[in-house]
Short mmCIF file of C-alpha atoms in Angstrom, two decimals:
data_model
loop_
_atom_site.label_atom_id
_atom_site.label_comp_id
_atom_site.label_asym_id
_atom_site.label_seq_id
_atom_site.Cartn_x
_atom_site.Cartn_y
_atom_site.Cartn_z
CA UNK A 8 70.73 179.28 145.61
CA UNK A 9 74.31 179.98 145.59
CA UNK A 10 76.95 182.73 145.09
CA UNK A 11 78.73 182.21 141.51
CA UNK A 12 81.24 184.31 139.89
CA UNK A 13 82.72 184.12 136.40
CA UNK A 14 86.10 182.43 136.09
CA UNK A 15 88.11 185.28 134.19
CA UNK A 16 90.39 182.74 132.59
CA UNK A 17 87.63 180.90 131.02
CA UNK A 18 85.35 183.86 130.04
CA UNK A 19 84.80 185.72 126.76
CA UNK A 20 82.50 188.61 126.02
CA UNK A 21 82.78 189.42 122.36
CA UNK A 22 80.96 191.60 119.83
CA UNK A 23 80.98 192.17 116.08
CA UNK A 24 79.82 194.71 113.71
CA UNK A 25 79.98 195.08 109.84
CA UNK A 26 82.40 197.62 108.31
CA UNK A 27 80.95 199.13 105.19
CA UNK A 28 78.39 196.39 105.10
CA UNK A 29 81.09 193.97 104.05
CA UNK A 30 83.61 192.79 106.52
CA UNK A 31 82.95 191.75 110.07
CA UNK A 32 85.04 193.45 112.71
CA UNK A 33 85.28 191.50 115.89
CA UNK A 34 86.32 192.51 119.40
CA UNK A 35 86.05 191.60 122.95
CA UNK A 36 86.13 193.05 126.54
CA UNK A 37 89.21 192.15 128.52
CA UNK A 38 87.76 193.14 131.85
CA UNK A 39 84.64 191.46 132.92
CA UNK A 40 83.05 190.62 136.25
CA UNK A 41 79.86 188.78 137.03
CA UNK A 42 78.11 187.60 140.01
CA UNK A 43 75.07 185.25 139.92
CA UNK A 44 72.68 183.66 142.27
CA UNK A 45 72.00 180.19 140.68
CA UNK A 46 70.41 177.03 141.93
CA UNK A 47 71.81 174.50 139.43
CA UNK A 48 68.69 172.36 139.70
CA UNK A 49 66.35 175.42 138.97
CA UNK A 50 68.30 177.77 136.61
CA UNK A 51 65.10 179.67 135.74
CA UNK A 52 65.33 181.24 139.27
CA UNK A 53 68.78 182.69 138.67
CA UNK A 54 69.71 186.25 138.99
CA UNK A 55 72.69 187.68 136.96
CA UNK A 56 74.64 190.97 137.09
CA UNK A 57 77.69 191.72 135.00
CA UNK A 58 80.14 194.71 134.64
CA UNK A 59 82.42 195.35 131.66
CA UNK A 60 85.24 197.87 131.73
CA UNK A 61 84.72 200.12 128.63
CA UNK A 62 88.46 200.94 128.54
CA UNK A 63 89.19 197.15 128.23
CA UNK A 64 87.75 196.89 124.64
CA UNK A 65 90.05 195.19 122.26
CA UNK A 66 89.71 194.78 118.45
CA UNK A 67 93.13 193.97 117.50
CA UNK A 68 93.85 197.44 116.11
CA UNK A 69 95.04 200.17 118.46
CA UNK A 70 93.78 203.08 116.47
CA UNK A 71 90.36 201.59 116.15
CA UNK A 72 90.39 200.78 119.87
CA UNK A 73 91.09 204.22 120.79
CA UNK A 74 88.25 205.49 118.45
CA UNK A 75 85.84 203.30 120.06
CA UNK A 76 86.92 204.54 123.48
CA UNK A 77 86.60 208.10 122.28
CA UNK A 78 83.56 210.39 122.32
CA UNK A 79 82.69 208.89 118.93
CA UNK A 80 81.48 205.81 120.71
CA UNK A 81 81.89 204.68 124.31
CA UNK A 82 83.32 207.76 125.92
CA UNK A 83 85.18 205.71 128.46
CA UNK A 84 86.19 208.77 130.60
CA UNK A 85 82.54 209.68 131.21
CA UNK A 86 81.19 206.09 131.25
CA UNK A 87 83.83 203.58 132.57
CA UNK A 88 81.56 200.56 132.74
CA UNK A 89 78.79 198.79 130.82
CA UNK A 90 76.34 196.84 133.06
CA UNK A 91 73.81 194.09 132.62
CA UNK A 92 71.18 193.10 135.36
CA UNK A 93 68.89 190.11 134.66
CA UNK A 94 65.05 190.62 134.99
CA UNK A 95 63.91 187.05 134.15
CA UNK A 96 64.75 183.59 132.82
CA UNK A 97 62.54 181.36 130.91
CA UNK A 98 63.30 177.71 129.77
CA UNK A 99 63.35 177.54 126.04
CA UNK A 100 64.40 173.83 125.55
CA UNK A 101 66.79 171.13 126.99
CA UNK A 102 69.70 173.34 128.62
CA UNK A 103 68.28 176.36 126.71
CA UNK A 104 67.04 179.50 128.20
CA UNK A 105 65.80 183.04 127.32
CA UNK A 106 67.46 185.51 129.59
CA UNK A 107 66.09 189.07 129.78
CA UNK A 108 67.78 191.95 131.43
CA UNK A 109 68.51 195.71 131.42
CA UNK A 110 71.72 196.63 129.51
CA UNK A 111 73.22 200.07 130.33
CA UNK A 112 75.77 201.61 127.86
CA UNK A 113 76.64 205.29 128.17
CA UNK A 114 73.94 205.79 130.86
CA UNK A 115 71.33 204.52 128.35
CA UNK A 116 69.36 201.45 129.66
CA UNK A 117 67.32 199.33 127.39
CA UNK A 118 65.91 195.70 127.84
CA UNK A 119 67.82 193.00 125.99
CA UNK A 120 67.14 189.30 125.38
CA UNK A 121 69.92 186.73 125.20
CA UNK A 122 69.58 183.12 123.97
CA UNK A 123 71.45 181.03 126.56
CA UNK A 124 72.73 177.46 126.37
CA UNK A 125 74.17 175.49 129.15
CA UNK A 126 77.35 173.83 127.93
CA UNK A 127 77.85 171.52 130.97
CA UNK A 128 78.57 171.20 134.64
CA UNK A 129 81.71 170.04 136.40
CA UNK A 130 82.20 169.51 140.15
CA UNK A 131 85.74 168.86 141.50
CA UNK A 132 85.69 170.30 145.09
CA UNK A 133 89.48 169.65 145.56
CA UNK A 134 90.87 171.58 142.58
CA UNK A 135 88.59 173.16 140.07
CA UNK A 136 85.49 173.79 142.10
CA UNK A 137 81.79 173.51 141.17
CA UNK A 138 81.45 174.99 137.65
CA UNK A 139 78.74 175.65 135.15
CA UNK A 140 79.45 176.72 131.57
CA UNK A 141 77.07 178.85 129.51
CA UNK A 142 77.12 180.53 126.24
CA UNK A 143 74.70 183.38 125.20
CA UNK A 144 73.99 185.39 122.04
CA UNK A 145 72.08 188.65 121.32
CA UNK A 146 71.95 191.50 118.94
CA UNK A 147 71.52 195.31 119.88
CA UNK A 148 71.13 198.45 117.94
CA UNK A 149 74.03 200.68 118.93
CA UNK A 150 72.02 203.75 118.44
CA UNK A 151 69.53 202.69 121.29
CA UNK A 152 72.53 203.09 123.62
CA UNK A 153 73.77 206.49 122.39
CA UNK A 154 76.43 205.14 120.06
CA UNK A 155 74.99 207.34 117.32
CA UNK A 156 77.99 208.35 115.14
CA UNK A 157 76.92 207.65 111.62
CA UNK A 158 79.83 208.04 109.11
CA UNK A 159 78.58 207.39 105.39
CA UNK A 160 81.00 206.52 102.86
CA UNK A 161 79.71 206.10 99.29
CA UNK A 162 76.18 205.62 100.63
CA UNK A 163 77.18 202.88 103.19
CA UNK A 164 77.43 203.09 106.95
CA UNK A 165 81.08 202.74 108.03
CA UNK A 166 80.02 200.91 111.17
CA UNK A 167 76.66 198.88 111.12
CA UNK A 168 73.98 199.90 113.46
CA UNK A 169 73.38 196.17 114.52
CA UNK A 170 76.03 194.75 116.91
CA UNK A 171 76.10 190.94 117.56
CA UNK A 172 76.96 189.81 121.07
CA UNK A 173 78.55 186.43 121.88
CA UNK A 174 79.21 185.38 125.41
CA UNK A 175 80.88 182.20 126.80
CA UNK A 176 81.89 181.76 130.38
CA UNK A 177 82.34 179.38 133.25
CA UNK A 178 80.79 180.25 136.49
CA UNK A 179 82.35 179.01 139.68
CA UNK A 180 80.41 178.48 142.89
CA UNK A 181 82.07 180.39 145.70
CA UNK A 182 83.14 178.25 148.64
CA UNK A 183 81.67 180.33 151.44
CA UNK A 184 78.17 180.13 149.74
CA UNK A 185 78.52 176.40 149.21
CA UNK A 186 79.60 175.80 152.84
CA UNK A 187 76.84 178.02 154.23
CA UNK A 188 74.13 176.18 151.99
CA UNK A 189 75.24 172.79 153.40
CA UNK A 190 75.34 173.97 157.14
#
């Protein structure tokens, strides 16, 4: 097992929701940190923890971003982070896994399941380090996490209840962990 952390320059944590059931609004979190305990030869034994800064949400519209940060949705002043802690990993095909864990948003914790695919592994000890890239997708219902504002316009929800989650990231093995493992 080894200590791995996300490369912040090669990580994307994105979400999308429907506006009025028509257009897809996409956004992302600009500040994400993750630590993982991974054995590359046995990824099913891995443990993953992630923290997202709620204030770092971006949707390419400042007015909408401030609304999402407000008490209408994330309440960033009271709930500055979203957390995820894995509870299990099961292989589901070649380089594919089902990752389960507890997601906490606004103090509400619920189990979630992510479909994970390993994109590849790269080992360059001199410059880029030992890296593994993964992608993951899931879907949550925002109401399960206390994001319950329901604005209806002409019989349609302004913001869909279903939120799609898309994650891509490169995890980098930390040198001190790698050196300890080989000692």
